[in-house]
Short mmCIF file of C-alpha atoms in Angstrom, two decimals:
data_model
loop_
_atom_site.label_atom_id
_atom_site.label_comp_id
_atom_site.label_asym_id
_atom_site.label_seq_id
_atom_site.Cartn_x
_atom_site.Cartn_y
_atom_site.Cartn_z
CA UNK A 1 -74.64 -9.34 14.17
CA UNK A 2 -73.76 -11.60 11.35
CA UNK A 3 -77.84 -12.07 10.46
CA UNK A 4 -77.81 -8.17 9.87
CA UNK A 5 -74.82 -8.29 7.78
CA UNK A 6 -76.39 -10.85 5.70
CA UNK A 7 -79.67 -8.94 5.31
CA UNK A 8 -77.77 -5.87 4.32
CA UNK A 9 -76.02 -7.14 1.69
CA UNK A 10 -78.83 -8.96 0.11
CA UNK A 11 -80.72 -5.40 0.27
CA UNK A 12 -78.02 -3.98 -2.03
CA UNK A 13 -77.46 -7.10 -3.98
CA UNK A 14 -81.20 -7.09 -5.32
CA UNK A 15 -81.23 -2.98 -5.62
CA UNK A 16 -78.08 -3.79 -8.05
CA UNK A 17 -79.38 -6.86 -9.64
CA UNK A 18 -82.94 -5.05 -10.50
CA UNK A 19 -81.02 -1.83 -11.19
CA UNK A 20 -78.81 -3.32 -13.90
CA UNK A 21 -81.49 -5.79 -15.32
CA UNK A 22 -84.83 -4.11 -14.99
CA UNK A 23 -86.54 -4.77 -18.29
CA UNK A 24 -85.55 -4.69 -22.03
CA UNK A 25 -87.23 -1.24 -21.96
CA UNK A 26 -85.31 -0.27 -19.08
CA UNK A 27 -81.71 -1.30 -20.70
CA UNK A 28 -82.45 0.45 -23.79
CA UNK A 29 -83.73 3.63 -22.26
CA UNK A 30 -81.63 4.23 -18.64
CA UNK A 31 -82.98 7.34 -17.36
CA UNK A 32 -82.86 9.51 -14.08
CA UNK A 33 -85.19 7.49 -12.54
CA UNK A 34 -82.99 3.93 -12.96
CA UNK A 35 -79.96 6.06 -11.74
CA UNK A 36 -82.16 6.98 -8.40
CA UNK A 37 -81.44 3.39 -7.23
CA UNK A 38 -78.03 4.48 -6.90
CA UNK A 39 -78.34 7.74 -5.05
CA UNK A 40 -78.35 7.88 -0.74
CA UNK A 41 -81.28 6.65 0.88
CA UNK A 42 -83.74 9.46 2.58
CA UNK A 43 -86.36 8.78 4.32
CA UNK A 44 -89.40 11.22 3.55
CA UNK A 45 -92.84 8.86 3.65
CA UNK A 46 -94.18 5.88 4.64
CA UNK A 47 -95.44 4.46 1.23
CA UNK A 48 -97.90 1.45 2.25
CA UNK A 49 -98.18 1.23 -1.75
CA UNK A 50 -95.02 0.08 -2.42
CA UNK A 51 -94.48 -2.69 0.76
CA UNK A 52 -97.83 -4.19 -0.54
CA UNK A 53 -95.82 -5.31 -3.91
CA UNK A 54 -92.79 -7.20 -4.15
CA UNK A 55 -90.10 -5.03 -6.56
CA UNK A 56 -90.24 -7.97 -9.28
CA UNK A 57 -94.08 -8.23 -9.55
CA UNK A 58 -95.39 -6.18 -12.57
CA UNK A 59 -96.79 -2.72 -10.96
CA UNK A 60 -100.23 -1.70 -11.39
CA UNK A 61 -100.78 2.01 -12.31
CA UNK A 62 -103.97 3.94 -13.22
CA UNK A 63 -104.90 3.94 -16.65
CA UNK A 64 -104.06 7.03 -18.72
CA UNK A 65 -105.79 7.64 -22.13
CA UNK A 66 -104.24 9.57 -24.83
CA UNK A 67 -105.01 10.69 -27.86
CA UNK A 68 -101.87 9.56 -29.22
CA UNK A 69 -99.72 6.33 -28.68
CA UNK A 70 -98.77 5.96 -24.38
CA UNK A 71 -96.77 2.98 -24.60
CA UNK A 72 -93.94 5.40 -23.10
CA UNK A 73 -95.55 6.63 -20.60
CA UNK A 74 -96.78 3.15 -19.09
CA UNK A 75 -93.16 2.02 -19.28
CA UNK A 76 -91.77 5.07 -17.31
CA UNK A 77 -94.16 4.72 -14.58
CA UNK A 78 -93.32 1.55 -14.47
CA UNK A 79 -89.79 2.24 -13.86
CA UNK A 80 -90.77 4.99 -11.13
CA UNK A 81 -92.92 2.36 -9.76
CA UNK A 82 -90.74 -0.38 -9.45
CA UNK A 83 -88.06 2.55 -8.15
CA UNK A 84 -90.03 3.38 -5.32
CA UNK A 85 -90.76 0.02 -4.00
CA UNK A 86 -86.94 -1.10 -3.56
CA UNK A 87 -86.09 2.04 -2.19
CA UNK A 88 -88.66 1.97 0.35
CA UNK A 89 -88.03 -1.95 1.37
CA UNK A 90 -84.78 -1.27 1.63
CA UNK A 91 -85.10 1.29 3.81
CA UNK A 92 -87.42 -0.16 6.20
CA UNK A 93 -85.96 -3.60 6.12
CA UNK A 94 -82.28 -1.61 6.71
CA UNK A 95 -83.07 1.70 8.05
CA UNK A 96 -79.29 1.85 9.40
CA UNK A 97 -78.76 2.80 5.64
CA UNK A 98 -81.08 5.59 5.80
CA UNK A 99 -78.52 8.41 4.98
CA UNK A 100 -80.98 11.24 5.80
CA UNK A 101 -84.15 12.30 6.75
CA UNK A 102 -86.11 14.52 4.70
CA UNK A 103 -87.33 16.81 7.60
CA UNK A 104 -83.68 17.37 8.80
CA UNK A 105 -81.74 18.02 5.68
CA UNK A 106 -79.38 20.91 5.88
CA UNK A 107 -80.42 23.72 4.22
CA UNK A 108 -79.26 24.41 0.28
CA UNK A 109 -76.18 26.06 -0.49
CA UNK A 110 -76.54 29.40 -1.91
CA UNK A 111 -76.61 29.97 -5.59
CA UNK A 112 -73.38 30.46 -6.98
CA UNK A 113 -71.48 30.90 -10.43
CA UNK A 114 -68.11 29.21 -10.93
CA UNK A 115 -65.32 31.95 -12.77
CA UNK A 116 -62.62 30.13 -14.00
CA UNK A 117 -58.80 31.52 -14.42
CA UNK A 118 -56.88 29.97 -16.76
CA UNK A 119 -53.63 31.75 -15.53
CA UNK A 120 -53.86 30.07 -12.04
CA UNK A 121 -55.38 27.06 -13.61
CA UNK A 122 -58.30 27.22 -10.32
CA UNK A 123 -61.96 26.91 -10.33
CA UNK A 124 -63.51 29.24 -7.70
CA UNK A 125 -67.39 29.75 -6.33
CA UNK A 126 -68.53 33.20 -5.90
CA UNK A 127 -71.81 34.93 -4.97
CA UNK A 128 -74.42 35.27 -8.16
CA UNK A 129 -74.71 38.93 -8.80
CA UNK A 130 -78.22 40.13 -9.64
CA UNK A 131 -78.47 43.20 -11.02
CA UNK A 132 -81.97 44.94 -10.40
CA UNK A 133 -83.20 47.40 -12.84
CA UNK A 134 -83.93 50.69 -10.79
CA UNK A 135 -87.56 51.47 -11.42
CA UNK A 136 -88.40 55.11 -10.83
CA UNK A 137 -91.94 55.38 -9.85
CA UNK A 138 -93.76 58.38 -11.49
CA UNK A 139 -94.31 60.84 -9.58
CA UNK A 140 -97.58 61.36 -7.83
CA UNK A 141 -99.89 64.32 -8.83
CA UNK A 142 -99.02 67.03 -6.32
CA UNK A 143 -102.02 67.59 -3.78
CA UNK A 144 -103.13 71.18 -4.01
CA UNK A 145 -102.92 72.78 -0.60
CA UNK A 146 -105.91 75.15 0.32
CA UNK A 147 -105.12 78.48 1.55
CA UNK A 148 -108.43 78.08 3.55
CA UNK A 149 -109.63 75.52 5.45
CA UNK A 150 -113.67 74.95 6.42
CA UNK A 151 -115.38 73.17 9.15
CA UNK A 152 -119.15 73.05 8.82
CA UNK A 153 -121.93 72.01 11.45
CA UNK A 154 -125.67 72.24 11.05
CA UNK A 155 -128.05 70.70 13.47
CA UNK A 156 -131.63 70.32 14.36
CA UNK A 157 -132.33 69.37 17.78
CA UNK A 158 -135.74 68.40 19.32
CA UNK A 159 -137.40 67.43 22.73
CA UNK A 160 -141.28 66.40 23.46
CA UNK A 161 -143.07 66.31 26.19
CA UNK A 162 -147.11 65.03 26.48
CA UNK A 163 -148.45 65.11 29.74
CA UNK A 164 -152.20 63.74 30.53
CA UNK A 165 -154.69 66.25 31.84
CA UNK A 166 -154.80 64.31 35.00
CA UNK A 167 -151.19 63.99 36.02
CA UNK A 168 -150.87 63.78 39.43
CA UNK A 169 -147.86 66.48 39.44
CA UNK A 170 -149.82 68.57 36.58
CA UNK A 171 -147.58 70.27 33.36
CA UNK A 172 -148.05 70.84 30.08
CA UNK A 173 -147.71 69.82 26.33
CA UNK A 174 -144.67 71.03 25.08
CA UNK A 175 -142.34 70.84 21.77
CA UNK A 176 -139.36 72.53 21.46
CA UNK A 177 -136.81 72.68 18.71
CA UNK A 178 -133.34 73.83 18.76
CA UNK A 179 -131.37 74.56 15.36
CA UNK A 180 -127.79 75.43 15.60
CA UNK A 181 -125.30 76.43 12.71
CA UNK A 182 -121.41 76.59 13.03
CA UNK A 183 -119.15 77.62 10.42
CA UNK A 184 -115.46 77.76 10.83
CA UNK A 185 -112.97 79.55 8.00
CA UNK A 186 -109.27 79.42 9.22
CA UNK A 187 -106.45 80.13 7.59
CA UNK A 188 -104.14 76.91 6.29
CA UNK A 189 -100.94 77.22 8.42
CA UNK A 190 -99.40 75.02 6.60
CA UNK A 191 -99.17 77.28 3.61
CA UNK A 192 -98.93 80.45 5.65
CA UNK A 193 -97.21 79.30 8.48
CA UNK A 194 -96.23 82.86 10.46
CA UNK A 195 -99.94 83.70 10.13
CA UNK A 196 -102.78 83.27 12.04
CA UNK A 197 -106.25 84.31 10.87
CA UNK A 198 -109.01 82.20 12.44
CA UNK A 199 -112.92 83.10 11.60
CA UNK A 200 -115.95 81.43 13.38
CA UNK A 201 -119.27 82.25 12.97
CA UNK A 202 -122.21 80.67 14.56
CA UNK A 203 -126.22 81.01 14.99
CA UNK A 204 -128.35 79.03 17.60
CA UNK A 205 -132.28 79.66 17.21
CA UNK A 206 -134.51 77.67 19.93
CA UNK A 207 -138.17 77.49 19.61
CA UNK A 208 -140.85 76.08 22.07
CA UNK A 209 -144.31 75.93 22.53
CA UNK A 210 -146.04 77.41 25.61
CA UNK A 211 -149.41 76.99 27.29
CA UNK A 212 -148.99 79.24 29.48
CA UNK A 213 -148.72 82.47 27.20
CA UNK A 214 -152.51 83.74 26.23
CA UNK A 215 -151.21 85.88 23.90
CA UNK A 216 -149.01 83.79 21.91
CA UNK A 217 -148.54 79.83 21.24
CA UNK A 218 -144.55 79.98 21.10
CA UNK A 219 -141.80 81.66 22.75
CA UNK A 220 -138.12 82.22 21.78
CA UNK A 221 -135.57 80.50 24.15
CA UNK A 222 -132.55 80.84 22.27
CA UNK A 223 -131.72 83.58 19.82
CA UNK A 224 -127.71 84.19 19.39
CA UNK A 225 -125.76 85.27 16.75
CA UNK A 226 -121.81 85.42 17.48
CA UNK A 227 -118.87 86.04 15.15
CA UNK A 228 -115.36 86.04 16.23
CA UNK A 229 -112.06 86.73 14.21
CA UNK A 230 -108.16 86.62 15.08
CA UNK A 231 -105.42 87.74 13.11
CA UNK A 232 -101.77 87.42 14.13
CA UNK A 233 -98.36 87.35 13.27
CA UNK A 234 -95.88 85.03 15.02
CA UNK A 235 -93.83 85.90 17.51
CA UNK A 236 -92.52 83.01 19.01
CA UNK A 237 -93.17 79.63 18.61
CA UNK A 238 -97.10 79.47 19.23
CA UNK A 239 -97.67 83.06 20.30
CA UNK A 240 -98.48 85.81 17.99
CA UNK A 241 -98.98 89.51 17.70
CA UNK A 242 -102.85 89.64 17.23
CA UNK A 243 -105.97 91.70 17.08
CA UNK A 244 -109.18 90.45 17.77
CA UNK A 245 -112.97 91.39 17.04
CA UNK A 246 -116.11 89.86 18.45
CA UNK A 247 -119.79 90.57 17.32
CA UNK A 248 -123.21 89.25 18.74
CA UNK A 249 -126.29 90.20 18.55
CA UNK A 250 -130.05 88.09 17.90
CA UNK A 251 -132.43 88.80 14.92
CA UNK A 252 -135.90 87.92 16.19
CA UNK A 253 -138.24 89.81 18.58
CA UNK A 254 -138.87 88.20 22.36
CA UNK A 255 -141.57 89.49 24.91
CA UNK A 256 -142.54 88.78 28.18
CA UNK A 257 -144.94 85.96 29.13
CA UNK A 258 -148.66 87.58 29.05
CA UNK A 259 -147.67 90.62 28.28
CA UNK A 260 -146.68 92.86 25.13
CA UNK A 261 -143.59 94.01 26.85
CA UNK A 262 -140.57 93.30 24.25
CA UNK A 263 -137.58 92.28 25.99
CA UNK A 264 -134.97 91.98 22.78
CA UNK A 265 -135.01 92.15 19.07
CA UNK A 266 -132.51 92.68 16.51
CA UNK A 267 -129.65 94.40 17.44
CA UNK A 268 -131.12 95.15 20.73
CA UNK A 269 -128.79 94.14 22.23
CA UNK A 270 -125.57 93.81 20.01
CA UNK A 271 -122.08 94.16 21.32
CA UNK A 272 -118.83 94.82 19.50
CA UNK A 273 -115.40 94.30 21.10
CA UNK A 274 -112.27 95.20 19.71
CA UNK A 275 -108.64 94.21 20.97
CA UNK A 276 -105.00 94.17 20.40
CA UNK A 277 -102.62 91.80 22.11
CA UNK A 278 -101.34 88.33 22.01
CA UNK A 279 -102.85 85.10 20.90
CA UNK A 280 -101.54 81.44 22.11
CA UNK A 281 -102.46 78.89 19.47
CA UNK A 282 -102.33 74.93 20.03
CA UNK A 283 -102.90 72.19 18.18
CA UNK A 284 -102.55 68.18 18.61
CA UNK A 285 -103.83 66.50 15.33
CA UNK A 286 -108.02 66.71 15.23
CA UNK A 287 -108.55 65.69 18.88
CA UNK A 288 -107.31 68.52 20.98
CA UNK A 289 -107.30 72.39 20.05
CA UNK A 290 -106.36 75.68 22.19
CA UNK A 291 -106.69 79.43 21.78
CA UNK A 292 -106.37 82.22 24.27
CA UNK A 293 -106.19 85.52 23.14
CA UNK A 294 -105.31 88.28 25.41
CA UNK A 295 -106.04 92.22 24.92
CA UNK A 296 -104.77 94.29 27.13
CA UNK A 297 -106.25 97.05 25.28
CA UNK A 298 -109.28 96.44 24.44
CA UNK A 299 -112.44 98.83 22.96
CA UNK A 300 -116.33 97.79 23.84
CA UNK A 301 -119.43 98.68 22.49
CA UNK A 302 -122.97 98.17 23.59
CA UNK A 303 -125.83 98.99 21.16
CA UNK A 304 -129.57 99.09 21.34
CA UNK A 305 -131.25 99.90 18.38
CA UNK A 306 -134.72 100.29 19.76
CA UNK A 307 -135.07 102.25 23.01
CA UNK A 308 -138.72 103.01 22.87
CA UNK A 309 -139.81 99.28 22.78
CA UNK A 310 -136.96 98.68 25.31
CA UNK A 311 -135.47 99.43 28.61
CA UNK A 312 -131.45 100.09 27.85
CA UNK A 313 -130.77 99.62 30.90
CA UNK A 314 -131.28 96.06 30.97
CA UNK A 315 -127.96 95.51 29.11
CA UNK A 316 -125.82 97.96 30.75
CA UNK A 317 -126.70 101.38 28.94
CA UNK A 318 -127.77 104.40 30.24
CA UNK A 319 -131.25 105.35 30.16
CA UNK A 320 -132.08 107.43 26.78
CA UNK A 321 -128.76 106.33 25.20
CA UNK A 322 -128.81 103.84 22.52
CA UNK A 323 -125.10 102.77 22.55
CA UNK A 324 -122.27 103.01 25.40
CA UNK A 325 -118.70 102.40 24.71
CA UNK A 326 -115.73 101.58 27.10
CA UNK A 327 -112.27 101.04 27.17
CA UNK A 328 -110.52 97.90 29.47
CA UNK A 329 -109.22 94.41 28.80
CA UNK A 330 -110.34 90.76 27.72
CA UNK A 331 -109.35 87.96 27.03
CA UNK A 332 -111.20 84.85 25.56
CA UNK A 333 -110.21 81.26 25.78
CA UNK A 334 -111.27 78.18 23.43
CA UNK A 335 -110.49 74.52 23.29
CA UNK A 336 -112.07 71.64 21.89
CA UNK A 337 -111.43 67.67 23.03
CA UNK A 338 -112.30 64.72 21.27
CA UNK A 339 -112.40 62.04 23.93
CA UNK A 340 -113.66 59.58 21.84
CA UNK A 341 -114.78 59.69 17.98
CA UNK A 342 -118.32 59.89 19.21
CA UNK A 343 -117.67 62.17 22.29
CA UNK A 344 -116.61 65.94 21.96
CA UNK A 345 -116.38 68.70 24.22
CA UNK A 346 -116.18 72.34 23.23
CA UNK A 347 -115.48 75.59 25.43
CA UNK A 348 -115.55 79.32 25.48
CA UNK A 349 -114.70 81.61 28.05
CA UNK A 350 -114.98 85.44 27.33
CA UNK A 351 -114.44 88.17 29.61
CA UNK A 352 -114.34 91.68 29.67
CA UNK A 353 -113.45 94.49 32.01
CA UNK A 354 -113.23 98.00 32.04
CA UNK A 355 -112.28 98.27 35.79
CA UNK A 356 -115.82 99.06 36.85
CA UNK A 357 -117.41 96.21 36.07
CA UNK A 358 -116.62 92.80 35.04
CA UNK A 359 -118.52 90.43 32.42
CA UNK A 360 -118.02 87.08 31.38
CA UNK A 361 -119.37 83.75 29.51
CA UNK A 362 -118.53 80.62 29.74
CA UNK A 363 -120.19 78.07 27.45
CA UNK A 364 -119.67 74.31 26.83
CA UNK A 365 -120.96 71.85 24.64
CA UNK A 366 -121.08 68.02 25.12
CA UNK A 367 -121.69 66.19 22.05
CA UNK A 368 -122.38 62.17 22.19
CA UNK A 369 -122.30 61.01 18.29
CA UNK A 370 -124.80 58.23 17.70
CA UNK A 371 -123.76 57.07 14.22
CA UNK A 372 -122.90 59.31 11.71
CA UNK A 373 -125.97 62.05 11.68
CA UNK A 374 -127.59 61.37 15.15
CA UNK A 375 -126.55 63.08 18.18
CA UNK A 376 -127.34 64.00 21.69
CA UNK A 377 -126.11 67.41 22.95
CA UNK A 378 -125.68 69.12 26.17
CA UNK A 379 -125.45 73.34 26.29
CA UNK A 380 -124.63 74.75 29.55
CA UNK A 381 -124.07 79.05 29.14
CA UNK A 382 -123.04 80.71 32.56
CA UNK A 383 -123.23 84.47 32.41
CA UNK A 384 -121.54 87.12 35.27
CA UNK A 385 -122.63 90.63 34.43
CA UNK A 386 -121.98 93.52 37.01
CA UNK A 387 -122.97 96.22 34.68
CA UNK A 388 -126.61 95.00 34.92
CA UNK A 389 -129.04 95.54 38.13
CA UNK A 390 -128.43 93.01 41.21
CA UNK A 391 -131.00 89.86 40.97
CA UNK A 392 -132.76 89.00 44.43
CA UNK A 393 -132.01 85.18 43.34
CA UNK A 394 -129.08 84.83 41.16
CA UNK A 395 -126.94 88.21 42.42
CA UNK A 396 -125.22 88.99 38.88
CA UNK A 397 -125.24 85.36 37.66
CA UNK A 398 -126.97 84.09 35.11
CA UNK A 399 -127.58 80.50 33.65
CA UNK A 400 -128.61 78.34 30.51
CA UNK A 401 -128.89 74.52 30.38
CA UNK A 402 -130.41 72.92 27.02
CA UNK A 403 -130.17 68.72 26.60
CA UNK A 404 -131.28 67.74 23.42
CA UNK A 405 -131.27 65.27 20.68
CA UNK A 406 -131.37 65.26 16.99
CA UNK A 407 -129.62 64.73 13.86
CA UNK A 408 -126.51 66.87 12.56
CA UNK A 409 -124.29 67.37 9.24
CA UNK A 410 -120.73 68.25 8.91
CA UNK A 411 -118.46 68.96 6.08
CA UNK A 412 -114.65 69.53 6.26
CA UNK A 413 -112.22 70.82 4.18
CA UNK A 414 -108.61 68.84 4.72
CA UNK A 415 -105.24 70.39 3.70
#
């Protein structure tokens, strides 16, 4: 115990003697470095360089060459080095004198101001008030909202097969192309919340080579033009009083294989349907959309322009007549579901009845995007039509399926 006390007193005496004597320059120029000797000891690091030299030895410092005289710099560095040596040795030899650890120092008190009150003769510490000038950012230019929102898709799909002449199952080489255009032009409901006006136009054309037809080298396996329009006024929530229109036809001539018998042509057939009723419209972001149109009152017109080369009874029209009109009811449901950014399903279900026969179409398109411009599509079309003669194999049902790979281009107007 006595030995520890004597070592402590010796360390303090050494600090005091060096602090008071130092060098002549130290006595002439007392500064903050000398004052650090009297500050409480705070351990911050283990300085091997300071411990390797005795405080009384001359400090070795790096040489700095300045353009002007640098004696003041060398003296200041020497004083700082001696101070660091003394404090480091005192902490190592007498750890009980270390008041604080730099890593465990308490948080600094908040900055404040000391206002004086002469009447009370008191000084108080008050939080410093920082005034921040409020700068109002300039108003961003308003983005104009479009009255009409456009979505345009164009794709070209193709399939190809080569079969050698000795292939054990037989078969023929073939090349098929399928082009499609889809354009939607809808009234922006953010601008006109009480109105619903949706317009959609689509056209699909499929051409395939054929070796089984001795008259023609290619055949038309898809030729479908479809235009739909819905105009409605809001009734409640997502329901609208609405009027609906649908028109469909084809453009090119089509023939039965190995014959000159025409099976279809422009406006042969064509079908127009106009209905009045209610429409339910639902949209969740851009990944889910659903529309249901119900028309209890509907007018349907079937038309065949060329009855000299085409049998109109194939389209539910009486023999010798160009058209047939009926009154009935119809409904149409459309939905879009984007499962992932690259997988999307679009579906359309349409039905019409005049209470004597039923006619319906159910179309589904699975779109698998491969990058930005490549896509794989699976298209299915199921049709039921009791206005036509019954088929021995399919009854009143008809079915078409197309799987294709190709390129696609998309364009859309936002807001």
